[in-house]
mmCIF file of C-alpha atoms and ligand atoms in Angstrom:
data_model
loop_
_atom_site.group_PDB
_atom_site.id
_atom_site.type_symbol
_atom_site.label_atom_id
_atom_site.label_comp_id
_atom_site.label_asym_id
_atom_site.label_seq_id
_atom_site.Cartn_x
_atom_site.Cartn_y
_atom_site.Cartn_z
ATOM 1 C CA MET H 25 11.756 143.138 193.989
ATOM 2 C CA ASP H 26 14.817 141.488 195.525
ATOM 3 C CA THR H 27 17.857 143.610 194.847
ATOM 4 C CA ILE H 28 21.211 141.851 194.518
ATOM 5 C CA LYS H 29 23.739 143.953 196.435
ATOM 6 C CA TYR H 30 27.463 143.549 196.093
ATOM 7 C CA LYS H 31 30.309 145.783 197.207
ATOM 8 C CA PHE H 32 33.865 145.167 196.054
ATOM 9 C CA ASP H 33 36.372 145.574 198.850
ATOM 10 C CA ASP H 34 39.853 146.004 197.535
ATOM 11 C CA LYS H 35 39.610 144.672 194.027
ATOM 12 C CA VAL H 36 37.066 144.295 191.276
ATOM 13 C CA ASN H 37 35.397 140.901 191.046
ATOM 14 C CA MET H 38 34.945 140.088 187.357
ATOM 15 C CA SER H 39 32.260 137.480 187.957
ATOM 16 C CA MET H 40 30.021 140.145 189.567
ATOM 17 C CA ILE H 41 30.630 142.488 186.616
ATOM 18 C CA LYS H 42 29.561 139.654 184.307
ATOM 19 C CA GLU H 43 26.440 139.051 186.378
ATOM 20 C CA ALA H 44 25.575 142.760 186.253
ATOM 21 C CA ALA H 45 26.104 142.804 182.476
ATOM 22 C CA LYS H 46 23.788 139.816 182.103
ATOM 23 C CA ILE H 47 21.078 141.607 184.054
ATOM 24 C CA LEU H 48 21.463 144.640 181.791
ATOM 25 C CA GLN H 49 21.388 142.409 178.692
ATOM 26 C CA SER H 50 18.117 140.881 179.780
ATOM 27 C CA GLY H 51 16.533 144.310 180.273
ATOM 28 C CA GLY H 52 17.185 144.881 183.992
ATOM 29 C CA ILE H 53 18.565 147.953 185.776
ATOM 30 C CA VAL H 54 21.760 148.152 187.826
ATOM 31 C CA ALA H 55 23.243 150.897 190.025
ATOM 32 C CA PHE H 56 27.024 151.131 189.626
ATOM 33 C CA PRO H 57 29.905 153.405 190.583
ATOM 34 C CA THR H 58 31.400 156.051 188.344
ATOM 35 C CA GLU H 59 34.100 158.625 189.145
ATOM 36 C CA THR H 60 31.514 161.444 189.293
ATOM 37 C CA VAL H 61 28.550 159.959 191.188
ATOM 38 C CA TYR H 62 26.909 156.531 191.184
ATOM 39 C CA GLY H 63 24.680 155.887 188.160
ATOM 40 C CA LEU H 64 21.518 153.848 187.626
ATOM 41 C CA GLY H 65 22.043 152.038 184.348
ATOM 42 C CA ALA H 66 20.109 150.220 181.648
ATOM 43 C CA ASP H 67 21.112 149.075 178.184
ATOM 44 C CA ALA H 68 20.721 152.387 176.317
ATOM 45 C CA LEU H 69 19.433 150.578 173.214
ATOM 46 C CA GLN H 70 16.538 148.788 174.952
ATOM 47 C CA PRO H 71 13.529 151.112 175.342
ATOM 48 C CA ASP H 72 11.720 148.950 177.904
ATOM 49 C CA ALA H 73 14.806 148.701 180.092
ATOM 50 C CA VAL H 74 15.319 152.470 179.948
ATOM 51 C CA LYS H 75 11.715 153.044 181.043
ATOM 52 C CA LYS H 76 12.440 151.141 184.265
ATOM 53 C CA ILE H 77 15.023 153.778 185.242
ATOM 54 C CA PHE H 78 12.380 156.512 185.121
ATOM 55 C CA ALA H 79 10.017 154.412 187.229
ATOM 56 C CA ALA H 80 12.624 153.477 189.872
ATOM 57 C CA LYS H 81 13.825 157.086 190.310
ATOM 58 C CA GLY H 82 10.447 158.786 189.963
ATOM 59 C CA ARG H 83 12.089 160.779 187.184
ATOM 60 C CA PRO H 84 9.993 163.090 184.971
ATOM 61 C CA GLN H 85 9.560 161.605 181.473
ATOM 62 C CA ASP H 86 10.872 164.692 179.684
ATOM 63 C CA ASN H 87 14.310 164.450 181.272
ATOM 64 C CA PRO H 88 16.774 162.786 178.850
ATOM 65 C CA LEU H 89 19.462 160.285 179.925
ATOM 66 C CA ILE H 90 23.106 160.428 178.992
ATOM 67 C CA ILE H 91 24.791 157.361 177.539
ATOM 68 C CA HIS H 92 28.071 155.944 178.823
ATOM 69 C CA VAL H 93 30.551 154.432 176.378
ATOM 70 C CA ALA H 94 33.820 152.504 176.709
ATOM 71 C CA ASP H 95 35.361 153.747 173.464
ATOM 72 C CA LYS H 96 35.959 157.100 171.779
ATOM 73 C CA ASP H 97 34.510 155.849 168.505
ATOM 74 C CA ILE H 98 30.881 156.910 168.931
ATOM 75 C CA SER H 99 29.972 157.122 165.238
ATOM 76 C CA GLU H 100 27.302 154.437 165.681
ATOM 77 C CA TYR H 101 25.366 156.610 168.126
ATOM 78 C CA VAL H 102 25.712 160.198 166.906
ATOM 79 C CA THR H 103 25.491 161.778 163.464
ATOM 80 C CA ASP H 104 28.567 163.943 163.465
ATOM 81 C CA VAL H 105 31.447 164.737 165.804
ATOM 82 C CA PRO H 106 33.035 168.124 165.038
ATOM 83 C CA GLU H 107 36.871 168.161 165.038
ATOM 84 C CA ILE H 108 36.991 170.456 168.035
ATOM 85 C CA ALA H 109 34.735 168.133 170.046
ATOM 86 C CA LYS H 110 37.201 165.353 169.204
ATOM 87 C CA GLU H 111 39.904 167.486 170.789
ATOM 88 C CA LEU H 112 37.835 167.726 173.953
ATOM 89 C CA MET H 113 37.328 163.962 173.932
ATOM 90 C CA ASP H 114 41.066 163.413 173.529
ATOM 91 C CA LYS H 115 41.835 165.731 176.395
ATOM 92 C CA PHE H 116 39.116 164.785 178.898
ATOM 93 C CA TRP H 117 37.981 161.243 178.038
ATOM 94 C CA PRO H 118 37.797 158.936 179.832
ATOM 95 C CA GLY H 119 36.574 161.319 182.522
ATOM 96 C CA PRO H 120 33.868 163.605 183.904
ATOM 97 C CA LEU H 121 32.815 165.349 180.680
ATOM 98 C CA THR H 122 29.524 164.735 178.840
ATOM 99 C CA ILE H 123 29.179 166.017 175.282
ATOM 100 C CA ILE H 124 25.814 166.456 173.547
ATOM 101 C CA PHE H 125 25.527 165.595 169.841
ATOM 102 C CA ARG H 126 22.729 164.973 167.318
ATOM 103 C CA LYS H 127 21.707 161.369 167.813
ATOM 104 C CA ASN H 128 21.433 158.499 165.365
ATOM 105 C CA GLU H 129 18.251 156.416 164.953
ATOM 106 C CA ILE H 130 19.764 153.612 167.019
ATOM 107 C CA ILE H 131 19.283 155.649 170.223
ATOM 108 C CA PRO H 132 15.645 155.096 171.241
ATOM 109 C CA GLU H 133 13.503 158.103 172.069
ATOM 110 C CA GLU H 134 12.974 156.714 175.575
ATOM 111 C CA THR H 135 16.688 157.337 176.194
ATOM 112 C CA SER H 136 16.749 160.836 174.701
ATOM 113 C CA ALA H 137 13.269 161.738 176.056
ATOM 114 C CA GLY H 138 12.107 162.602 172.564
ATOM 115 C CA LEU H 139 14.982 164.993 171.785
ATOM 116 C CA ASP H 140 17.018 164.571 168.591
ATOM 117 C CA THR H 141 20.226 164.880 170.614
ATOM 118 C CA VAL H 142 22.041 162.648 173.078
ATOM 119 C CA GLY H 143 24.666 163.272 175.754
ATOM 120 C CA VAL H 144 27.674 160.926 175.666
ATOM 121 C CA ARG H 145 30.295 160.290 178.323
ATOM 122 C CA MET H 146 33.194 157.861 178.634
ATOM 123 C CA PRO H 147 33.728 157.217 182.365
ATOM 124 C CA SER H 148 37.217 156.606 183.745
ATOM 125 C CA ASP H 149 35.959 154.515 186.667
ATOM 126 C CA GLU H 150 37.192 150.925 186.379
ATOM 127 C CA VAL H 151 33.892 149.230 187.277
ATOM 128 C CA ALA H 152 31.864 151.454 184.949
ATOM 129 C CA HIS H 153 34.333 150.844 182.124
ATOM 130 C CA LEU H 154 34.362 147.064 182.571
ATOM 131 C CA LEU H 155 30.564 146.914 182.794
ATOM 132 C CA ILE H 156 30.059 148.824 179.533
ATOM 133 C CA LYS H 157 32.678 146.663 177.779
ATOM 134 C CA GLU H 158 31.040 143.501 179.020
ATOM 135 C CA LEU H 159 27.564 144.654 177.887
ATOM 136 C CA LYS H 160 28.921 145.731 174.473
ATOM 137 C CA HIS H 161 26.253 148.444 174.298
ATOM 138 C CA PRO H 162 26.284 151.929 175.814
ATOM 139 C CA ILE H 163 24.704 152.234 179.259
ATOM 140 C CA ALA H 164 22.063 154.930 179.751
ATOM 141 C CA ALA H 165 22.429 156.226 183.294
ATOM 142 C CA PRO H 166 21.278 159.169 185.347
ATOM 143 C CA SER H 167 22.534 159.633 188.899
ATOM 144 C CA ALA H 168 21.381 156.743 191.114
ATOM 145 C CA ASN H 169 19.255 158.796 193.514
ATOM 146 C CA ILE H 170 15.525 159.144 193.925
ATOM 147 C CA SER H 171 14.661 162.224 191.819
ATOM 148 C CA GLY H 172 15.166 165.436 193.757
ATOM 149 C CA LYS H 173 17.617 164.053 196.313
ATOM 150 C CA PRO H 174 21.364 164.719 196.309
ATOM 151 C CA SER H 175 23.245 162.326 194.003
ATOM 152 C CA PRO H 176 24.807 159.302 195.751
ATOM 153 C CA THR H 177 28.588 159.152 195.930
ATOM 154 C CA ASN H 178 28.836 155.756 197.630
ATOM 155 C CA PHE H 179 27.275 152.287 197.701
ATOM 156 C CA GLU H 180 25.381 152.826 200.978
ATOM 157 C CA ARG H 181 23.445 155.868 199.669
ATOM 158 C CA CYS H 182 22.419 153.897 196.561
ATOM 159 C CA VAL H 183 21.084 151.134 198.791
ATOM 160 C CA GLU H 184 19.216 153.735 200.873
ATOM 161 C CA ASP H 185 17.438 155.091 197.779
ATOM 162 C CA LEU H 186 17.068 152.064 195.513
ATOM 163 C CA ASP H 187 16.963 148.835 197.529
ATOM 164 C CA GLY H 188 13.917 146.869 196.368
ATOM 165 C CA LYS H 189 13.469 149.091 193.281
ATOM 166 C CA VAL H 190 16.310 147.867 191.052
ATOM 167 C CA ASP H 191 17.752 144.498 190.042
ATOM 168 C CA MET H 192 21.262 145.033 191.336
ATOM 169 C CA ILE H 193 23.476 147.536 193.127
ATOM 170 C CA ILE H 194 27.243 147.212 192.825
ATOM 171 C CA GLY H 195 29.662 149.376 194.769
ATOM 172 C CA TYR H 196 33.364 150.115 194.900
ATOM 173 C CA GLY H 197 34.289 152.904 197.307
ATOM 174 C CA ASP H 198 33.483 156.603 197.079
ATOM 175 C CA SER H 199 33.190 158.517 193.820
ATOM 176 C CA VAL H 200 36.428 160.467 193.523
ATOM 177 C CA VAL H 201 34.901 163.560 191.886
ATOM 178 C CA GLY H 202 31.670 163.701 193.891
ATOM 179 C CA LEU H 203 29.734 165.996 191.501
ATOM 180 C CA GLU H 204 28.067 165.034 188.218
ATOM 181 C CA SER H 205 29.929 165.496 184.952
ATOM 182 C CA THR H 206 30.402 168.794 183.165
ATOM 183 C CA ILE H 207 27.959 168.941 180.211
ATOM 184 C CA VAL H 208 28.792 170.787 176.999
ATOM 185 C CA ASP H 209 26.357 170.955 174.091
ATOM 186 C CA TYR H 210 27.841 170.558 170.574
ATOM 187 C CA SER H 211 24.436 170.204 168.906
ATOM 188 C CA VAL H 212 24.260 174.007 168.834
ATOM 189 C CA ASP H 213 26.560 176.616 167.364
ATOM 190 C CA PRO H 214 28.321 178.141 169.228
ATOM 191 C CA PRO H 215 28.570 175.297 171.733
ATOM 192 C CA ARG H 216 27.311 175.854 175.252
ATOM 193 C CA LEU H 217 28.262 174.759 178.706
ATOM 194 C CA LEU H 218 25.025 173.434 180.249
ATOM 195 C CA ARG H 219 26.253 172.125 183.595
ATOM 196 C CA PRO H 220 29.539 173.049 185.280
ATOM 197 C CA GLY H 221 31.560 170.239 186.863
ATOM 198 C CA PHE H 222 35.046 168.926 187.581
ATOM 199 C CA VAL H 223 36.167 169.879 184.064
ATOM 200 C CA THR H 224 35.915 173.648 184.480
ATOM 201 C CA TYR H 225 34.678 176.304 182.059
ATOM 202 C CA GLU H 226 38.189 177.758 182.046
ATOM 203 C CA GLU H 227 39.636 174.379 180.945
ATOM 204 C CA LEU H 228 37.018 173.994 178.199
ATOM 205 C CA LEU H 229 37.765 177.466 176.855
ATOM 206 C CA GLN H 230 41.416 176.558 176.449
ATOM 207 C CA VAL H 231 40.337 173.972 173.867
ATOM 208 C CA ASP H 232 37.380 175.838 172.357
ATOM 209 C CA PRO H 233 37.170 179.561 173.125
ATOM 210 C CA ARG H 234 33.728 179.778 171.471
ATOM 211 C CA ILE H 235 31.931 177.886 174.239
ATOM 212 C CA LEU H 236 29.294 180.048 175.921
ATOM 213 C CA TYR H 237 28.157 179.841 179.498
ATOM 214 C CA ASP H 238 25.286 182.050 180.410
ATOM 215 C CA GLU H 239 24.121 180.831 183.736
ATOM 216 C CA ALA H 240 22.164 183.948 184.640
ATOM 217 C CA LYS H 241 24.121 185.207 187.618
ATOM 218 C CA THR H 242 21.731 184.336 190.382
ATOM 219 C CA LYS H 243 20.937 186.946 192.943
ATOM 220 C CA ALA H 244 18.847 186.115 195.990
ATOM 221 C CA GLY H 245 15.424 184.943 194.857
ATOM 222 C CA GLU H 246 16.235 184.918 191.135
ATOM 223 C CA LYS H 247 16.305 181.689 189.176
ATOM 224 C CA GLU H 248 18.428 180.753 186.207
ATOM 225 C CA ILE H 249 16.857 179.656 182.945
ATOM 226 C CA PRO H 250 17.501 175.937 182.534
ATOM 227 C CA LYS H 251 19.146 174.690 179.340
ATOM 228 C CA ALA H 252 19.394 170.997 180.220
ATOM 229 C CA PRO H 253 15.836 169.768 180.824
ATOM 230 C CA GLY H 254 16.810 168.186 184.136
ATOM 231 C CA MET H 255 18.155 171.421 185.548
ATOM 232 C CA LYS H 256 14.683 172.918 185.933
ATOM 233 C CA TYR H 257 13.544 170.490 188.609
ATOM 234 C CA ARG H 258 14.036 170.839 192.355
ATOM 235 C CA HIS H 259 17.373 169.183 192.866
ATOM 236 C CA TYR H 260 19.889 167.893 195.327
ATOM 237 C CA ALA H 261 17.572 168.937 198.109
ATOM 238 C CA PRO H 262 18.014 167.820 201.701
ATOM 239 C CA LYS H 263 14.779 167.546 203.734
ATOM 240 C CA ALA H 264 15.391 170.690 205.789
ATOM 241 C CA PRO H 265 15.363 174.168 204.230
ATOM 242 C CA LEU H 266 18.878 175.243 203.274
ATOM 243 C CA PHE H 267 20.127 178.838 203.226
ATOM 244 C CA ILE H 268 23.387 179.989 201.642
ATOM 245 C CA ILE H 269 25.109 182.956 203.242
ATOM 246 C CA LEU H 270 27.240 184.769 200.684
ATOM 247 C CA GLY H 271 29.685 187.602 201.072
ATOM 248 C CA GLN H 272 32.902 188.675 202.687
ATOM 249 C CA LYS H 273 34.260 186.018 205.097
ATOM 250 C CA ASP H 274 33.934 187.876 208.422
ATOM 251 C CA LYS H 275 30.447 189.093 207.593
ATOM 252 C CA VAL H 276 29.352 185.583 206.614
ATOM 253 C CA LYS H 277 30.664 184.255 209.899
ATOM 254 C CA SER H 278 28.858 186.824 212.033
ATOM 255 C CA LYS H 279 25.634 186.389 210.030
ATOM 256 C CA ILE H 280 25.707 182.622 210.538
ATOM 257 C CA ILE H 281 26.416 183.060 214.249
ATOM 258 C CA SER H 282 23.477 185.469 214.608
ATOM 259 C CA LEU H 283 21.172 183.096 212.686
ATOM 260 C CA ILE H 284 22.279 180.252 214.971
ATOM 261 C CA GLU H 285 21.332 182.354 218.028
ATOM 262 C CA LEU H 286 17.954 183.200 216.494
ATOM 263 C CA HIS H 287 17.049 179.601 215.665
ATOM 264 C CA LYS H 288 18.317 178.292 219.013
ATOM 265 C CA LYS H 289 15.667 180.417 220.689
ATOM 266 C CA GLU H 290 13.054 178.613 218.590
ATOM 267 C CA GLN H 291 14.428 175.255 219.799
ATOM 268 C CA LYS H 292 15.419 174.276 216.271
ATOM 269 C CA ARG H 293 17.984 171.649 215.400
ATOM 270 C CA ILE H 294 20.488 173.585 213.339
ATOM 271 C CA GLY H 295 22.864 172.215 210.704
ATOM 272 C CA VAL H 296 25.883 174.171 209.504
ATOM 273 C CA LEU H 297 27.823 173.314 206.341
ATOM 274 C CA ALA H 298 31.235 174.953 206.030
ATOM 275 C CA PRO H 299 34.935 174.208 205.572
ATOM 276 C CA THR H 300 36.729 172.384 208.423
ATOM 277 C CA GLU H 301 38.578 175.573 209.327
ATOM 278 C CA ARG H 302 35.296 177.037 210.644
ATOM 279 C CA ARG H 303 34.317 174.141 212.909
ATOM 280 C CA SER H 304 35.237 175.882 216.184
ATOM 281 C CA ASP H 305 33.347 179.044 215.148
ATOM 282 C CA TYR H 306 30.008 177.314 214.734
ATOM 283 C CA GLU H 307 29.879 173.937 216.435
ATOM 284 C CA GLY H 308 27.910 173.769 219.675
ATOM 285 C CA GLU H 309 25.289 171.868 221.594
ATOM 286 C CA GLU H 310 22.388 172.647 219.258
ATOM 287 C CA VAL H 311 24.522 172.961 216.156
ATOM 288 C CA HIS H 312 25.409 169.990 213.958
ATOM 289 C CA PHE H 313 28.478 170.978 212.007
ATOM 290 C CA ILE H 314 29.246 169.087 208.813
ATOM 291 C CA SER H 315 32.607 169.781 207.291
ATOM 292 C CA LEU H 316 33.104 169.992 203.550
ATOM 293 C CA GLY H 317 36.846 169.539 203.974
ATOM 294 C CA SER H 318 39.558 172.144 203.845
ATOM 295 C CA GLU H 319 38.809 175.455 202.140
ATOM 296 C CA ALA H 320 42.307 175.218 200.683
ATOM 297 C CA ASP H 321 41.150 172.202 198.638
ATOM 298 C CA SER H 322 38.067 172.941 196.505
ATOM 299 C CA TYR H 323 38.212 169.465 195.004
ATOM 300 C CA GLU H 324 37.844 167.954 198.463
ATOM 301 C CA MET H 325 34.856 170.233 199.150
ATOM 302 C CA ALA H 326 33.241 169.155 195.855
ATOM 303 C CA ARG H 327 33.769 165.503 196.757
ATOM 304 C CA ASN H 328 32.070 165.910 200.150
ATOM 305 C CA LEU H 329 29.142 168.155 199.161
ATOM 306 C CA PHE H 330 26.406 165.608 198.355
ATOM 307 C CA GLU H 331 27.348 163.262 201.193
ATOM 308 C CA GLY H 332 27.306 166.272 203.539
ATOM 309 C CA LEU H 333 23.795 167.255 202.412
ATOM 310 C CA ARG H 334 22.596 163.705 202.964
ATOM 311 C CA LYS H 335 24.095 163.619 206.470
ATOM 312 C CA PHE H 336 21.793 166.465 207.472
ATOM 313 C CA ASP H 337 18.848 164.203 206.594
ATOM 314 C CA ASP H 338 20.269 161.512 208.900
ATOM 315 C CA LEU H 339 20.644 164.113 211.669
ATOM 316 C CA ASN H 340 17.054 165.300 211.221
ATOM 317 C CA VAL H 341 17.947 168.972 211.423
ATOM 318 C CA ASP H 342 15.231 171.640 211.001
ATOM 319 C CA ILE H 343 17.345 174.168 209.150
ATOM 320 C CA ILE H 344 20.709 174.185 207.357
ATOM 321 C CA LEU H 345 22.989 177.198 207.059
ATOM 322 C CA SER H 346 25.773 176.962 204.509
ATOM 323 C CA GLU H 347 28.657 179.228 203.665
ATOM 324 C CA GLY H 348 28.897 180.236 199.996
ATOM 325 C CA PHE H 349 32.068 179.840 197.937
ATOM 326 C CA PRO H 350 33.856 181.800 195.202
ATOM 327 C CA GLU H 351 32.461 180.889 191.772
ATOM 328 C CA GLU H 352 35.673 180.122 189.958
ATOM 329 C CA GLY H 353 37.119 176.822 188.767
ATOM 330 C CA ILE H 354 35.345 173.940 190.450
ATOM 331 C CA GLY H 355 33.790 176.508 192.820
ATOM 332 C CA SER H 356 31.234 177.227 190.042
ATOM 333 C CA ALA H 357 30.146 173.594 190.102
ATOM 334 C CA ILE H 358 29.919 173.548 193.904
ATOM 335 C CA MET H 359 27.821 176.733 193.928
ATOM 336 C CA ASN H 360 25.640 175.512 191.040
ATOM 337 C CA ARG H 361 24.619 172.418 193.053
ATOM 338 C CA LEU H 362 24.409 174.246 196.369
ATOM 339 C CA LYS H 363 22.135 176.975 194.958
ATOM 340 C CA LYS H 364 19.779 174.388 193.504
ATOM 341 C CA ALA H 365 19.812 172.449 196.777
ATOM 342 C CA SER H 366 18.787 175.659 198.553
ATOM 343 C CA GLY H 367 15.995 176.427 196.084
ATOM 344 C CA TYR H 368 17.872 179.739 195.601
ATOM 345 C CA HIS H 369 17.537 180.771 199.229
ATOM 346 C CA ILE H 370 20.574 183.026 199.203
ATOM 347 C CA ILE H 371 21.296 185.623 201.874
ATOM 348 C CA GLU H 372 23.805 188.233 200.759
ATOM 349 C CA VAL H 373 25.679 190.045 203.481
HETATM 350 O O1 TXA T 419 28.285 162.428 185.995
HETATM 351 C C1 TXA T 419 27.198 162.244 185.447
HETATM 352 O O2 TXA T 419 26.861 162.878 184.435
HETATM 353 C C2 TXA T 419 26.262 161.187 186.092
HETATM 354 C C3 TXA T 419 26.955 159.838 186.005
HETATM 355 C C4 TXA T 419 26.069 158.705 186.438
HETATM 356 O O3 TXA T 419 27.462 159.653 184.739
HETATM 357 N N1 TXA T 419 24.999 161.204 185.417
HETATM 358 C C5 TXA T 419 24.108 162.211 185.567
HETATM 359 O O4 TXA T 419 22.921 162.058 184.884
HETATM 360 O O5 TXA T 419 24.319 163.177 186.271
HETATM 361 P P1 TXA T 419 21.603 162.909 185.247
HETATM 362 O O6 TXA T 419 20.548 162.336 184.385
HETATM 363 O O7 TXA T 419 21.394 162.876 186.702
HETATM 364 O O8 TXA T 419 21.943 164.324 184.731
HETATM 365 C C6 TXA T 419 22.074 164.543 183.334
HETATM 366 C C7 TXA T 419 21.637 165.941 182.979
HETATM 367 C C8 TXA T 419 20.147 166.179 183.198
HETATM 368 O O9 TXA T 419 19.991 167.483 183.739
HETATM 369 C C9 TXA T 419 19.577 166.114 181.779
HETATM 370 O O10 TXA T 419 18.438 166.913 181.617
HETATM 371 C C10 TXA T 419 20.735 166.618 180.952
HETATM 372 O O11 TXA T 419 21.870 166.103 181.587
HETATM 373 N N2 TXA T 419 20.706 166.087 179.576
HETATM 374 C C11 TXA T 419 20.782 164.789 179.206
HETATM 375 N N3 TXA T 419 20.681 164.659 177.868
HETATM 376 C C12 TXA T 419 20.536 165.908 177.366
HETATM 377 C C13 TXA T 419 20.349 166.434 176.058
HETATM 378 N N4 TXA T 419 20.312 165.649 174.982
HETATM 379 N N5 TXA T 419 20.218 167.782 175.928
HETATM 380 C C14 TXA T 419 20.272 168.595 177.031
HETATM 381 N N6 TXA T 419 20.429 168.140 178.290
HETATM 382 C C15 TXA T 419 20.562 166.829 178.465
HETATM 383 MG MG1 MG T 420 20.758 163.545 188.534
#
């Protein structure tokens, strides 16, 4: 398949948005930017179009898609929106928060993977917003990566994964959040946080103190029990094995340095993922240091995480050593993705 590729430079080109919307209307699939990560979209109301997303990504059939809307009135798509969920929508929409509700008939089972619920999000990204408005239907979209790989946060990574597999890829700079949306489930009582993200658990609790989050605290080797179907699959994984070193700062540093020495002896190409402040501690001839950004800015580290993991693939390293981070605020989202990327290879020091 020939993929139409178009990247906006400094301003959005409405004729390309219209072309993308036409492709979606006629049952095609289009990768497009959002503020969280790039998405791979289809008209959420067309079952055959939605099926193409699963095929292009190699996505397991039992993994439901979330739908993206351009308006807070979602009564056509879901049966009931509790008052308190409306408060969340008012506070965080448009933005990186997905809310799960009981779905209406109009949402095909291909989109919801047979579940009677559907996740809904109203993106703040300009291109995403204009595309949904132009289509006049919600867009079903998972992250625009091949299943299992880290989510793409720019146009080039979408092209790397999806060129030749989708009808169109449109791009407009880097995703400003860099991690997928926070997901909260209002189809259950009490509501539950299923996936941490830019909108933090602490922020959600300020609106609805009943929300539960029971990510089993993961010790080395232990796995959490997935609540969102997609969270059970191997995820975000770079090609090389990734190990997270967790603990008090000085101990983490000396552990990483000793692991570097060990793997150097085995002639391995070593990747290290850590905040910029640690560059001079680790970087060396055999060590490829990728910076997450400043440790003083967790939002910057979140934004750089997936692109950093993908850079290790480009560098063809044999092993990746990553520092762990405090699990508070957006740190929980960073650690959630990093732990999955490591397959729960966590070394506590
Ligand atoms: O930020 C995002 O959410 C991005 C952008 C493109 O919007 N999308 C995204 O979609 O991350 P995806 O499919 O990669 O991740 C959605 C997660 C999956 O783990 C899926 O299993 C879960 O949400 N999910 C979707 N619908 C659900 C439902 N009805 N009940 C429980 N989990 C659901
Ligand atoms: Mg995904």
